[in-house]
Short mmCIF file of C-alpha atoms and ligand atoms in Angstrom, two decimals:
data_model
loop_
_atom_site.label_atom_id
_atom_site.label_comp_id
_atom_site.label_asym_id
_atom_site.label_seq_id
_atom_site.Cartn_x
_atom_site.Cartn_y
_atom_site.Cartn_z
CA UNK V 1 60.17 35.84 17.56
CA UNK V 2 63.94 34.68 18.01
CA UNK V 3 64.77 37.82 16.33
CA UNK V 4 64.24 41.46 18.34
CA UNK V 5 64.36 44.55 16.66
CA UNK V 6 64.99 48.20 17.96
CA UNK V 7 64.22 51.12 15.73
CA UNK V 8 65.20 54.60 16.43
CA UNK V 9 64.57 57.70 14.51
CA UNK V 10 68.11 59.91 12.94
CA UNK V 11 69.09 62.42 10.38
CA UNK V 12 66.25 64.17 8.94
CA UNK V 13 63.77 61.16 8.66
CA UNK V 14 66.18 58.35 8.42
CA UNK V 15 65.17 55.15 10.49
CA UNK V 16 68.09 53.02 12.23
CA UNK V 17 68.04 49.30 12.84
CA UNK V 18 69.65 47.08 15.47
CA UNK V 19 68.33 43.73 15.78
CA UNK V 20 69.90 40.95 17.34
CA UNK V 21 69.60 36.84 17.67
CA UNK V 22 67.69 35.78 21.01
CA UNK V 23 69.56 32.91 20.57
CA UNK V 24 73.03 33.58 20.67
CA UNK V 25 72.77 37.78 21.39
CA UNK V 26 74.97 38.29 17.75
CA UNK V 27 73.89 41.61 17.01
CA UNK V 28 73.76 43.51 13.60
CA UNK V 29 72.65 47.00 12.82
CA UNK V 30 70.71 47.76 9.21
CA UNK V 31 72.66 50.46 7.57
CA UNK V 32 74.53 53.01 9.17
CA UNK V 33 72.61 56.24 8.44
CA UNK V 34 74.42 58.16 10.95
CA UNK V 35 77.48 56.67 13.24
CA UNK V 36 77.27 58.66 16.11
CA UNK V 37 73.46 57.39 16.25
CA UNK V 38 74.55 53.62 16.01
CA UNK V 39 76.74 53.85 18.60
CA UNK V 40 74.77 55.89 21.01
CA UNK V 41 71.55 53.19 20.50
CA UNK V 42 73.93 50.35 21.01
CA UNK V 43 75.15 51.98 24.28
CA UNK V 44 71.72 52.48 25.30
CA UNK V 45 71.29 48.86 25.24
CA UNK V 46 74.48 47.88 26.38
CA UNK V 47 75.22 45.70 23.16
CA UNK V 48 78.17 45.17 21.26
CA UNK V 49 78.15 44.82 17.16
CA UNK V 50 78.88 42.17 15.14
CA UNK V 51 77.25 43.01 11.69
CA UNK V 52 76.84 45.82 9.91
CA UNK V 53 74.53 44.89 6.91
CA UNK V 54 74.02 47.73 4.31
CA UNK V 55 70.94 47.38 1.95
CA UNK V 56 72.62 50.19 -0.92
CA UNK V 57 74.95 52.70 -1.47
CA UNK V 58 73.85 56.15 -0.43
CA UNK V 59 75.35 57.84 2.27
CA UNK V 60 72.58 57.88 4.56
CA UNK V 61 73.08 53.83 4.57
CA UNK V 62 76.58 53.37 4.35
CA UNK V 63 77.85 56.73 5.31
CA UNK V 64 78.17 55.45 8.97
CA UNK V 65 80.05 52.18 8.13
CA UNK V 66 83.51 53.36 8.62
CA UNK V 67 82.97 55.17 12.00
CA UNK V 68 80.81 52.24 13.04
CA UNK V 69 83.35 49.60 11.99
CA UNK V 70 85.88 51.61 13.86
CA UNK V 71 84.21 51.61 17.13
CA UNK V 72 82.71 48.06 17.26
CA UNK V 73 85.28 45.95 15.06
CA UNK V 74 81.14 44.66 13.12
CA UNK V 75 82.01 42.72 10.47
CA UNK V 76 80.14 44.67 6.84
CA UNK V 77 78.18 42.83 4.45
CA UNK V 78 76.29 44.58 1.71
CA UNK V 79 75.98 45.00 -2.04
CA UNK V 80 79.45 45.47 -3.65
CA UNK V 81 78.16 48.91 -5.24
CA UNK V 82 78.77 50.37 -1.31
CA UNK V 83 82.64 50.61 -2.05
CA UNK V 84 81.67 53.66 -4.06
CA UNK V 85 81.73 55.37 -0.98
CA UNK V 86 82.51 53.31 2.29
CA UNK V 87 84.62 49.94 3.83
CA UNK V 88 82.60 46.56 2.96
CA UNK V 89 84.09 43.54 4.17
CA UNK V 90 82.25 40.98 1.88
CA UNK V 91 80.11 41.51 -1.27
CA UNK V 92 76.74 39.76 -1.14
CA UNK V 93 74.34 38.53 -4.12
CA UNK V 94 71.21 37.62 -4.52
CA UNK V 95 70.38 34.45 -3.18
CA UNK V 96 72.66 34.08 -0.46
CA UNK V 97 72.16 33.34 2.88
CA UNK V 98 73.44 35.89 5.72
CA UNK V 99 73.44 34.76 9.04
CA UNK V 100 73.26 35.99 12.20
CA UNK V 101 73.81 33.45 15.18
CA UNK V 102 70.51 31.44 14.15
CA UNK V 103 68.94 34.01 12.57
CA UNK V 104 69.00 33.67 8.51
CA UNK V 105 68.26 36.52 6.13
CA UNK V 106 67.73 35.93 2.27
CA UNK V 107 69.65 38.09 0.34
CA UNK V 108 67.16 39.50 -2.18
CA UNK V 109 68.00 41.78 -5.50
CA UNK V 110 65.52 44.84 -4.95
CA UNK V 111 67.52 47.00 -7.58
CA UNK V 112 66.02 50.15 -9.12
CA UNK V 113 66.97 52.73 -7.00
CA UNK V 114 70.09 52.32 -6.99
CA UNK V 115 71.42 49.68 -9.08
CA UNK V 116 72.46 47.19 -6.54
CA UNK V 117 69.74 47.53 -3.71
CA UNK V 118 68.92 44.39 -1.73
CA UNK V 119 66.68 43.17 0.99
CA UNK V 120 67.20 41.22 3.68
CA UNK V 121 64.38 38.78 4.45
CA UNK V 122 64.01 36.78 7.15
CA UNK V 123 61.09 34.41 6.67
CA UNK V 124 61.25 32.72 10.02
CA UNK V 125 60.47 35.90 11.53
CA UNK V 126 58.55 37.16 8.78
CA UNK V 127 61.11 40.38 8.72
CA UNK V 128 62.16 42.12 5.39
CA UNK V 129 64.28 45.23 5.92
CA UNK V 130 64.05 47.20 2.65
CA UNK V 131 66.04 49.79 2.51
CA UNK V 132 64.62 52.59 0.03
CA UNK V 133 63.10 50.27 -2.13
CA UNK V 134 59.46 49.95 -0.64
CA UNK V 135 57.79 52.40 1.47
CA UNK V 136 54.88 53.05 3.78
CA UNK V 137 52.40 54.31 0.73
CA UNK V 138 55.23 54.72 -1.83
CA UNK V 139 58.15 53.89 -2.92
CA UNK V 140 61.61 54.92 -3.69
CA UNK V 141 62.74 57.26 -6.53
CA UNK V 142 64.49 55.19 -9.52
CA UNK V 143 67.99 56.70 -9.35
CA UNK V 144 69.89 54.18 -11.55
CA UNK V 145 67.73 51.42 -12.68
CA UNK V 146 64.09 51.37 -14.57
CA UNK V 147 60.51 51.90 -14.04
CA UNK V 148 60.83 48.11 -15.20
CA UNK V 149 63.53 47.11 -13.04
CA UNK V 150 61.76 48.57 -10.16
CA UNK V 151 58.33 47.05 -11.00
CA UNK V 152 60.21 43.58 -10.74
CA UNK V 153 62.11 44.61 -6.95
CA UNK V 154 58.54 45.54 -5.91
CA UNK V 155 56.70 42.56 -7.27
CA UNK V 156 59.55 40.17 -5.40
CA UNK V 157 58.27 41.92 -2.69
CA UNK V 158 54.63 41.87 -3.32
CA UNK V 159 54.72 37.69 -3.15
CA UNK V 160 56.18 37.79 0.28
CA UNK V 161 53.29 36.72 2.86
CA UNK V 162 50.57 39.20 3.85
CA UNK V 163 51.94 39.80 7.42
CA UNK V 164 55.77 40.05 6.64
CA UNK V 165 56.42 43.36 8.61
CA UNK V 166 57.94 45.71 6.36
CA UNK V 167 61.06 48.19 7.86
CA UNK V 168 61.53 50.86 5.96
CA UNK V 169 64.91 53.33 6.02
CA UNK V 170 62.24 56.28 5.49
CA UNK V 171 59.22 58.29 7.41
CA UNK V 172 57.73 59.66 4.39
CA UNK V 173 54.34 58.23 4.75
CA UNK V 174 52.62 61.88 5.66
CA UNK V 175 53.67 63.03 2.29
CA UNK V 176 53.47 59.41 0.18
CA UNK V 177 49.65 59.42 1.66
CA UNK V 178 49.24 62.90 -0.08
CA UNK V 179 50.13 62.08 -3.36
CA UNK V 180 48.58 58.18 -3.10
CA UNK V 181 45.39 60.10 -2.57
CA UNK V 182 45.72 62.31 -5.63
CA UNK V 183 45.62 59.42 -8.06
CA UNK V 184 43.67 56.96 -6.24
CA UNK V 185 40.09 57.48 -4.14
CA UNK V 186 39.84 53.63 -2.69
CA UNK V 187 38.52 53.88 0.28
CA UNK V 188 40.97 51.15 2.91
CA UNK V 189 43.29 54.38 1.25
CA UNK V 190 41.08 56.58 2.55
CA UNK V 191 41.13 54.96 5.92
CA UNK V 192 44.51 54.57 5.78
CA UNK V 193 45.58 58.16 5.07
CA UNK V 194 43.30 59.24 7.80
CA UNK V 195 45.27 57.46 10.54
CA UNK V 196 48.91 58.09 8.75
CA UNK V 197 47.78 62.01 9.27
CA UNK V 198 46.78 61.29 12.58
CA UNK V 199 49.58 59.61 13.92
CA UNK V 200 51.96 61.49 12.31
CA UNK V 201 50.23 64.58 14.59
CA UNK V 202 50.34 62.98 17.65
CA UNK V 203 54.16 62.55 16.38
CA UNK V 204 53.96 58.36 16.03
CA UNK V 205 56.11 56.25 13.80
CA UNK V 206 54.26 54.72 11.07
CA UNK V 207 57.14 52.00 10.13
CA UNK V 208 57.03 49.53 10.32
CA UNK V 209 54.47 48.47 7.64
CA UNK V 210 53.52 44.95 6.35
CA UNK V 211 53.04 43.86 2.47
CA UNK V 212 49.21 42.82 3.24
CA UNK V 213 48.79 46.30 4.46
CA UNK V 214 50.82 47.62 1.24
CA UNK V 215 49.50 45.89 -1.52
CA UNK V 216 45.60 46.97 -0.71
CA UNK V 217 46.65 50.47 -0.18
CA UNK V 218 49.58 51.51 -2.10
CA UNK V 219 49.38 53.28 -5.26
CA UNK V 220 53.15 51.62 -6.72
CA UNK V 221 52.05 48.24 -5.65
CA UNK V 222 48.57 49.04 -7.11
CA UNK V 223 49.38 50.48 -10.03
CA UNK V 224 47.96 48.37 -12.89
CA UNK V 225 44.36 48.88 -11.37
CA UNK V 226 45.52 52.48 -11.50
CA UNK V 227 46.24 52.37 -15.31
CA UNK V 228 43.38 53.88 -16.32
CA UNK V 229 43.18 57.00 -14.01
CA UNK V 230 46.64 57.12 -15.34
CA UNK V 231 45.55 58.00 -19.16
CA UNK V 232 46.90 54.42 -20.09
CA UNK V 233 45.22 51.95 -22.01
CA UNK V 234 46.12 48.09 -21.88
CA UNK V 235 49.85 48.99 -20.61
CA UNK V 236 52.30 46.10 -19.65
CA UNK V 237 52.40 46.79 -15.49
CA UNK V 238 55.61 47.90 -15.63
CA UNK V 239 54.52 50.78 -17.40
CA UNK V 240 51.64 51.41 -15.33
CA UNK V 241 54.11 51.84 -12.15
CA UNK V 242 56.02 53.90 -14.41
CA UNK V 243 53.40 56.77 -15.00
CA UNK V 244 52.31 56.43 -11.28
CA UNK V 245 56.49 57.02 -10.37
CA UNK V 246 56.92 59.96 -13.05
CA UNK V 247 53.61 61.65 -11.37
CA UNK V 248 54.75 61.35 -7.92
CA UNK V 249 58.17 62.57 -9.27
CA UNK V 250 56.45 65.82 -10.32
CA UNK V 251 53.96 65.87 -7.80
CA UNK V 252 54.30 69.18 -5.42
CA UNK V 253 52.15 68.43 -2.19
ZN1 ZN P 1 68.62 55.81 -0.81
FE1 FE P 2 67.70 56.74 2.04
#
């Protein structure tokens, strides 16, 4: 892999990102969930920054960019919705290509919760850094878009190849495994939430993920074969994710 990755647990149960190029050592962090964090991760590893590359506007993913920007001079990249609240030094879109020394990530729209979410997906190394848009067993709320804007971020994701590792901004599976096994009894779920609860006792990470492992186990990706369970007859699968999102919404677990 020509691209290395170091995650590190902050905030509440925000993951941090620094990765960098073997290549050429250009190093970027994904978000900035906490500055003081960033900063004492990079001095750990006695790196400098060059990129700061937000995935959406919420402050525990851009709250850090000033601080971080401060400290390390990184260059910001992100969607344009992160001036709401913090310094970005260039607007991305869908489509485009960031780079980092040989390292390129495909800007990908992922928009539902917030408006402007993207991913970052580097297929060479068979990366995708996601933000809040996927999760280990769930997904994120839908803030600003819709249940079928979301449907369509997830699905881009869904087509991505089976052993694509999957970072996540969130440790949430514990809980996400609760509620996946209230509206669905498969049993690789089963399985699944068996090990989530037992890592998560023995205090283990369970991000990153990867979309093979996703789409056989969780309930958002699955939710069309869920339709039924769901009280919904013949619904477009949009709608289907929708009733699974409004019950996990409500759900108290
Ligand atoms: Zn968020
Ligand atoms: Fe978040």
């Amino acid at each position: 892999m020509a691209l290395k990755i170091h995650q590190f647990a902050c905030l509440s149960d925000n993951y941090g990102y620094l990765c960098w190029d073997e290549a050429t050592g250009r190093t970027a962090c994904i978000d900035t969930p906490d500055a003081d964090a960033v900063l004492r991760e990079l001095e750990k590893l006695g790196r400098g920054l060059d990129l700061i590359m937000n995935t959406h506007w919420h402050p525990d993913h851009a709250g850090g960019n000033e601080a971080v920007k401060a400290a390390t001079g990184a260059y910001i990249v992100g969607p344009a919705e992160v001036r709401k609240i913090a310094p970005l030094d260039h607007a991305v879109e869908d489509g485009e290509i960031v780079e980092l020394g040989a390292t390129r990530f495909e800007v990908m729209d992922t928009g539902g919760h917030t408006a402007g979410h993207i991913t970052y997906y580097d297929a060479d190394d068979g990366v995708a850094f996601v933000g809040d848009t996927l999760f280990a067993l769930g997904c994120g709320r839908v803030f600003e878009g819709t249940h079928q804007q979301m449907w369509t971020s997830l699905s881009r994701l869904a087509v991505l190849p089976d052993a694509t590792q999957v970072f996540c901004a969130h440790e949430y599976t514990a809980s996400n495994a609760r509620f996946a096994l209230s509206v669905d009894d498969d049993p690789a779920l089963k399985q699944r939430a068996e090990q989530v609860f037992a890592a998560r006792e023995r205090g283990e990470w369970t991000v990153p993920t990867t979309i093979g492992l996703e789409k056989a186990t969780n309930p958002f990706l699955r939710a069309p074969k869920l339709a039924a369970r769901m009280g919904l007859t013949n619904p477009q699968p949009y709608e289907a994710f929708g009733a699974v999102r409004a019950a996990k919404d409500v759900f108290k677990g």
